[in-house]
Structures are given as structure tokens and as C-alpha cells.
Short mmCIF file of C-alpha atoms in Angstrom, two decimals:
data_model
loop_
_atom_site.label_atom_id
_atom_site.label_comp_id
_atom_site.label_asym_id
_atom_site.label_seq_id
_atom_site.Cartn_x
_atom_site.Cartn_y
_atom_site.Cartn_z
CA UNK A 21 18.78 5.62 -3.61
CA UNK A 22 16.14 8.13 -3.49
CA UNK A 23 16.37 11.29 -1.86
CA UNK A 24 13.87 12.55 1.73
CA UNK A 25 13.03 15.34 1.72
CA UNK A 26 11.75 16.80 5.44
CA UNK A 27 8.49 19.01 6.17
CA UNK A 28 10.86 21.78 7.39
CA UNK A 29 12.85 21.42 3.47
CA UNK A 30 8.96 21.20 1.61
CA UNK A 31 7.43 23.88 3.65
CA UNK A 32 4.85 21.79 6.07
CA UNK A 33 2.47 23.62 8.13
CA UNK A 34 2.61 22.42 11.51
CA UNK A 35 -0.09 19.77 12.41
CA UNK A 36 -3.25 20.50 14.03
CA UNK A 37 -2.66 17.55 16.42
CA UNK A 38 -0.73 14.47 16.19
CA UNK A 39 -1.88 10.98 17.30
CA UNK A 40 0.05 8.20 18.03
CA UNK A 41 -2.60 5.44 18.12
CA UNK A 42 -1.12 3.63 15.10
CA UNK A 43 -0.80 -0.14 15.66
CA UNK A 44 1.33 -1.64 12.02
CA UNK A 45 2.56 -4.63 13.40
CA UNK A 46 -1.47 -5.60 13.03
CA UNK A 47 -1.29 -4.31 9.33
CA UNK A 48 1.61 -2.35 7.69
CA UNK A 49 1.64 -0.03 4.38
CA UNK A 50 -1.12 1.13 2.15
CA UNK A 51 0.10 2.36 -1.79
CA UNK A 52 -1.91 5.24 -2.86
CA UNK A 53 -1.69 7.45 -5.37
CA UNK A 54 -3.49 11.36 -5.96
CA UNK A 55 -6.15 11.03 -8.33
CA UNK A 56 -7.76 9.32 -11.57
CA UNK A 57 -6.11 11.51 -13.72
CA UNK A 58 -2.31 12.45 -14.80
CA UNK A 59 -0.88 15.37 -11.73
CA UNK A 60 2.73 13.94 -12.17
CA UNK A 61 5.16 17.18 -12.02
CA UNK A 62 7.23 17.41 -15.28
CA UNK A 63 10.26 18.88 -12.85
CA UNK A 64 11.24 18.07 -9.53
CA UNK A 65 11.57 21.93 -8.61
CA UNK A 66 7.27 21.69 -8.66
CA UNK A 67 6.86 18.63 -6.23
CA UNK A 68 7.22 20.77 -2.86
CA UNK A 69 4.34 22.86 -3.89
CA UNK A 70 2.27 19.85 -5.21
CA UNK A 71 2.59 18.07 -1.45
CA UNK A 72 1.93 21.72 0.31
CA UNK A 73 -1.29 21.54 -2.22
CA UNK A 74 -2.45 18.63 -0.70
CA UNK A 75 -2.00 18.91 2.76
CA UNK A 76 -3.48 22.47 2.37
CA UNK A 77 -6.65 20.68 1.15
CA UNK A 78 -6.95 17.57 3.56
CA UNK A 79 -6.32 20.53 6.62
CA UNK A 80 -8.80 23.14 4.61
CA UNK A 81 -10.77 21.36 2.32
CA UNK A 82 -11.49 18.24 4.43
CA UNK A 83 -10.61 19.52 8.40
CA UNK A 84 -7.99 17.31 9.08
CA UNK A 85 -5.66 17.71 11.23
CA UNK A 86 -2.35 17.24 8.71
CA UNK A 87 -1.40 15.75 5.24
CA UNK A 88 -3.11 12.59 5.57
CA UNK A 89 -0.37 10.09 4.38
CA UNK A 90 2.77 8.78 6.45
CA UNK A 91 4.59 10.11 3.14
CA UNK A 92 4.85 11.02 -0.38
CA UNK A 93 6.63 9.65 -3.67
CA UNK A 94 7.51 11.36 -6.54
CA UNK A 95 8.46 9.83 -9.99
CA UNK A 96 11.83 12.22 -9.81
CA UNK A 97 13.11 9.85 -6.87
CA UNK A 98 12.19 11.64 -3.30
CA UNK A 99 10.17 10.58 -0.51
CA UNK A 100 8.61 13.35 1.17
CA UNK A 101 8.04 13.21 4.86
CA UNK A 102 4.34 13.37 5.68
CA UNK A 103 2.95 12.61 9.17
CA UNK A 104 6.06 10.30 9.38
CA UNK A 105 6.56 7.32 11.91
CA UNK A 106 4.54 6.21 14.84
CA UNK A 107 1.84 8.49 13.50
CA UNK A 108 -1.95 7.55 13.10
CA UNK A 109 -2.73 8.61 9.03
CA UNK A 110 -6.08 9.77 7.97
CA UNK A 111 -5.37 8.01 4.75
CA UNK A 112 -7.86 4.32 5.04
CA UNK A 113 -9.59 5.07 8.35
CA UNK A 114 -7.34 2.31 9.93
CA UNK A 115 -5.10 2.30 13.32
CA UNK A 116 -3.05 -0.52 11.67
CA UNK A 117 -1.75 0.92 8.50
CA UNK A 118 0.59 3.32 7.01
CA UNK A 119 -0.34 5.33 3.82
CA UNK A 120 2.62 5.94 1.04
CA UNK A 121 1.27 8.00 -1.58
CA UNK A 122 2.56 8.35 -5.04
CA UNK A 123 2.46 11.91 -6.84
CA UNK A 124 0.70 10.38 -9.81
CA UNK A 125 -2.58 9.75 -11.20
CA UNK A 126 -4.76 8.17 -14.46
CA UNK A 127 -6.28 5.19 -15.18
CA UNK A 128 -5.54 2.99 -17.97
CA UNK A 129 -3.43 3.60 -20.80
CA UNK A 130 -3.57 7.39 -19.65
CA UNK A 131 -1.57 7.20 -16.57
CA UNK A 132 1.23 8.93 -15.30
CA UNK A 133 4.62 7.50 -16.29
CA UNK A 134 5.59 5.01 -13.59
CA UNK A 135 9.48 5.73 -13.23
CA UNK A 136 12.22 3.52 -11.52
CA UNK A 137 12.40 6.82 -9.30
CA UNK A 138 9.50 6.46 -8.16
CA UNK A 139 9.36 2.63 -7.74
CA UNK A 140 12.73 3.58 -5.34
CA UNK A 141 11.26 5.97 -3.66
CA UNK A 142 8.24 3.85 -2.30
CA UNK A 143 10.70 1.11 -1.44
CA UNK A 144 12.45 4.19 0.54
CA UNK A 145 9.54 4.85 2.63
CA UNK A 146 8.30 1.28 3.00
CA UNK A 147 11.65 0.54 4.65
CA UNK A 148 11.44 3.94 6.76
CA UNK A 149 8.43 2.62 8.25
CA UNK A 150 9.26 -1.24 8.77
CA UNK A 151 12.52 -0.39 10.47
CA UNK A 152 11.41 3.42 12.18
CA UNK A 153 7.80 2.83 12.67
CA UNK A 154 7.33 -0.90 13.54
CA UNK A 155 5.22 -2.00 10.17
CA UNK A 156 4.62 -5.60 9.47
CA UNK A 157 5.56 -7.08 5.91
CA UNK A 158 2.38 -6.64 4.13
CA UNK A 159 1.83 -4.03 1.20
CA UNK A 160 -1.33 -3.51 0.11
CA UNK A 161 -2.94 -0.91 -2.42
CA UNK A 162 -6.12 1.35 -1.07
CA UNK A 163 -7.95 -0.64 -3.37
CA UNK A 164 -8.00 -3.53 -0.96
CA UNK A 165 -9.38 -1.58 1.57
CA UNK A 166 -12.08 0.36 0.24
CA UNK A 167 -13.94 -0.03 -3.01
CA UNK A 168 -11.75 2.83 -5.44
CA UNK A 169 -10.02 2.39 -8.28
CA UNK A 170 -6.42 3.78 -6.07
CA UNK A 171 -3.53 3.26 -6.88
CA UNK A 172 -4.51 2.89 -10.46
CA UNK A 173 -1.62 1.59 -12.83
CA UNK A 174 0.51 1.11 -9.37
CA UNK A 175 -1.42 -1.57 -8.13
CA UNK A 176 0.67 -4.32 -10.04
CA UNK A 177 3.70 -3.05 -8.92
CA UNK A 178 2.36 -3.72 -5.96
CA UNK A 179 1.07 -7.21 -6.32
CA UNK A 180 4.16 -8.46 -8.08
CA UNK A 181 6.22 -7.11 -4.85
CA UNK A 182 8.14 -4.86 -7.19
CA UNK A 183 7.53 -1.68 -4.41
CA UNK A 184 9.28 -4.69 -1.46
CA UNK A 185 12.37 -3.05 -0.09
CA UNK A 186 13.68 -6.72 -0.54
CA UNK A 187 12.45 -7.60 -4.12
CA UNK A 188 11.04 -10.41 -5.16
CA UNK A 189 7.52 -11.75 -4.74
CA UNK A 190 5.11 -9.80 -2.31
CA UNK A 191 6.55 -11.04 1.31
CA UNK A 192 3.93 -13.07 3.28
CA UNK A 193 1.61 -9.93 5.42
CA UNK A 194 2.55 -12.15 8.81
CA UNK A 195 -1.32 -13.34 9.25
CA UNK A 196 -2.52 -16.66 8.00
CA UNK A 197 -5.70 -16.80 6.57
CA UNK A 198 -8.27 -19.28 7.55
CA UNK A 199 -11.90 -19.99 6.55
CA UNK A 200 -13.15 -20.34 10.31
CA UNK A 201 -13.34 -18.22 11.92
CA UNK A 202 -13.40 -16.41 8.84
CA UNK A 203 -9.91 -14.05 8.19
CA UNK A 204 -10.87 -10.86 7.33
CA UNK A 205 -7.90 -8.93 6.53
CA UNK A 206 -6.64 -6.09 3.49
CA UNK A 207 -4.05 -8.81 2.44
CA UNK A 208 -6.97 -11.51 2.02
CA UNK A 209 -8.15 -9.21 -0.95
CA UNK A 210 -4.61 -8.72 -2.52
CA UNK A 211 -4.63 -12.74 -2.16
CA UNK A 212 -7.88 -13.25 -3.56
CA UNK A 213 -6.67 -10.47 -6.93
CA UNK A 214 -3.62 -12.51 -7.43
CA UNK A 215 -5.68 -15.94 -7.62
CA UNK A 216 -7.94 -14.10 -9.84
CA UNK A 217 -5.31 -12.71 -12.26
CA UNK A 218 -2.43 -15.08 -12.29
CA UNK A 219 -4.23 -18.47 -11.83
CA UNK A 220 -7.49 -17.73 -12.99
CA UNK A 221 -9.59 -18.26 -10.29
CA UNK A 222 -12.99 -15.67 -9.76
CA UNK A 223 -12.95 -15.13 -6.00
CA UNK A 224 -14.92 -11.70 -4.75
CA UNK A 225 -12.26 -9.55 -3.76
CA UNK A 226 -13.37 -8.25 -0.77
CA UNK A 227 -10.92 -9.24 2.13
CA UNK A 228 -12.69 -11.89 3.43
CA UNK A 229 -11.49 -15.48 2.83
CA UNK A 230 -14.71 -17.01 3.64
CA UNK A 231 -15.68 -20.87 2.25
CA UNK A 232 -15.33 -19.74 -1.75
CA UNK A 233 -11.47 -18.38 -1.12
CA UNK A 234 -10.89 -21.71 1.10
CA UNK A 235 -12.23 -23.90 -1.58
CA UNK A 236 -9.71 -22.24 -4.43
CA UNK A 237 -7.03 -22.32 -2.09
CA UNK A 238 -7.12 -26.26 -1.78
CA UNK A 239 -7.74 -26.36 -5.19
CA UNK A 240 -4.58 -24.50 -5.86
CA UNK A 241 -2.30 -25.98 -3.18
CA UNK A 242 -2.92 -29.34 -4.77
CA UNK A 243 -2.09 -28.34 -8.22
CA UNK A 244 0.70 -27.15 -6.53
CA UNK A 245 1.48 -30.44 -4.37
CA UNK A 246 1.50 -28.34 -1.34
CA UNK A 247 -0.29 -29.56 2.11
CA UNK A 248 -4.19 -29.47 1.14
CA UNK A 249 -5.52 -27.91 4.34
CA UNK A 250 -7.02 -24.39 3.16
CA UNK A 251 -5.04 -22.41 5.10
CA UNK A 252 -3.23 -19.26 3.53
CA UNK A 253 0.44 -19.73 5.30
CA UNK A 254 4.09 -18.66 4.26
CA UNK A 255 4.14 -21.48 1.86
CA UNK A 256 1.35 -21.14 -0.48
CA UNK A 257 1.34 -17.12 -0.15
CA UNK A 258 4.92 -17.55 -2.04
CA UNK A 259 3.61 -19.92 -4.15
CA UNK A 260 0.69 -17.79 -5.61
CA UNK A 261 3.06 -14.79 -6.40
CA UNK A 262 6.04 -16.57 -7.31
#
């Protein structure tokens, strides 16, 4: 199990301010990681000073008023505390979403190595924050929310549901998606990725399940003998990432 690690044990500053105007149940967790290229720590001894390095820089460089993310992953197996539970982050410019961020970085075949550590650690935290903090089921990558390459390599872990506390396929975000009025929600674009690269559809991933998502979706649910009614429910979210 992995290990937390507190702001008093990895030397936080104390915040600026703290807001509480977080609402998850409407959203839930965001995977991020630090950058396009490798900043994995070869030791665990050099993590501490890697997070105090970046919440010195979002409360210096950028004038925020802590860390931005809810909390921090490291591929040596500890979760560090950021702004923690109930907390608004100043990770997606979102009240309904929680930021995890993973102490790696790269793109491609040049990308940190993803450890089961780490994979435990963001499990940690997701759980922290759906049992402490009130988060709905959903886990989505920052990709789905803005247009960035984040979390790089990490984003498959989290479309396969391999980062789910519970294992398994990526749990059903609570929200069913319908065509009209149109759904826009982060989850719509992880939905519309997974149609894209597991059952070949070419959908625009961009969070809104408008008429071309509705018209693959009853496409799919009747390959799938499921109820044809273009509506993304429990049944034919499991169905695309089984």
C-alpha cells in the first residue's frame, strides 16, 4: 500500500488562502502528470524537494495561492498531500474536480518509467478523495479537459481503469450522456477516446456528445445487442471498456 506523506513531513509552505468551493460529486479526479519530458526522481530521498519545487513555482512563478493539485504521486510509492480534501485546486480551472498529479513526465517512447508504485499510489489518493472528499467515480486525464498532451504515457492507465481503487474497467463517471440536450462533460471525451481506440470509431474528442457521438453509440450498442437508444448509461459505458 503506498505510503502519505503530510505537508508538515515534505516541508509545505502554508497556503496563501484556502477555498472550499469544490463541488466532486458533479465531477471527481483529474490524472496529471509534471511535464513533457522525464523529472522522475531516481531516489525517493529527492521527491520532498521535487513537490516543494513545484508549489514554490505555482505560489512564485504563477501567484497562486498553494500547490495547485489535491496531491502528488511518485513512482517510489507515496502520495503526497497537496491542497488535500474539500479543497478547490487550481489544477483544470474547475469547481468539480480533483487534480492527482504524477511526479513524471515524457512523451512517447521517452517517458518516465511508469512503476506499480506509482500506479498504487494514484489509486491511494483517488480513494482519499472518494471516501474523505466526496468525489464521484469518474477519472479522467487533463487531456480531456483542455487541449495538452497531460498525462502523457499515463493516460491509458487511465482509460483502461488500471489507476480505479477497485480495478477493473473505468467505473461509469455517474452522468449519462445524451445527445439532447447535448451532454457536455470531461468523461464524454474519455468516452469518445475509447470508441476511437478500442472500436475504431473517429469521434472529435472534445467532451461533447453531440449527434456524431450519438450516432456511434447506437451503432455500437447494436453490435453489442444492447438497447439501441443513444444514450451513454451504466450498461454500454462497461461495455466500451470492458
Amino acid at each position: 500500500m503506498a505510503t502519505f506523506v503530510t505537508r508538515a513531513q515534505w516541508g509545505a509552505r502554508a497556503p496563501k488562502s484556502v477555498s472550499g468551493g469544490i463541488t466532486p460529486a458533479r465531477g471527481s479526479v483529474v490524472v496529471h502528470h509534471v511535464d513533457a519530458v522525464k523529472v522522475a526522481e531516481a531516489g525517493h530521498a529527492d521527491c520532498a524537494a521535487q513537490v516543494r519545487g513545484i508549489q514554490n513555482h505555482h505560489m512564485d512563478g504563477n501567484g497562486w495561492s498553494d500547490i495547485a493539485y489535491s496531491h502528488l504521486a511518485c513512482v517510489h510509492g507515496h502520495l503526497f498531500q497537496g491542497r488535500g480534501e474539500n479543497v478547490r485546486t487550481a489544477a483544470q480551472g474547475n469547481d468539480d474536480w480533483y487534480a492527482i498529479c504524477a511526479l513524471t513526465g515524457g512523451t512517447g517512447s521517452d517517458y518516465d518509467t511508469v512503476t506499480a508504485g506509482l500506479i498504487d499510489a494514484i489509486r491511494y489518493g483517488v480513494n482519499r478523495l472518494r471516501v474523505s472528499g466526496g468525489a464521484a467515480q469518474a477519472i479522467t486525464g487533463h487531456r480531456d479537459h483542455h487541449a495538452t498532451g497531460c498525462p502523457g504515457n499515463l493516460y491509458s492507465r487511465v482509460i483502461s481503469g488500471e489507476v480505479n481503487p477497485g480495478g477493473g474497467p473505468l467505473p461509469h463517471p455517474g452522468v449519462t450522456f445524451r445527445q439532447s440536450p447535448v451532454t457536455v462533460h470531461a468523461s464524454v471525451a474519455t468516452w469518445q477516446y475509447r470508441m476511437n481506440s478500442a472500436h475504431g470509431y473517429g469521434l472529435a474528442v472534445d467532451g461533447q456528445y453531440g449527434p456524431g457521438s450519438d450516432a456511434a453509440c447506437r451503432s455500437f450498442q447494436s453490435r453489442r445487442g444492447l438497447a439501441v437508444d443513444g444514450l451513454v448509461g451504466p450498461a454500454t459505458w462497461r461495455a466500451t471498456f470492458a
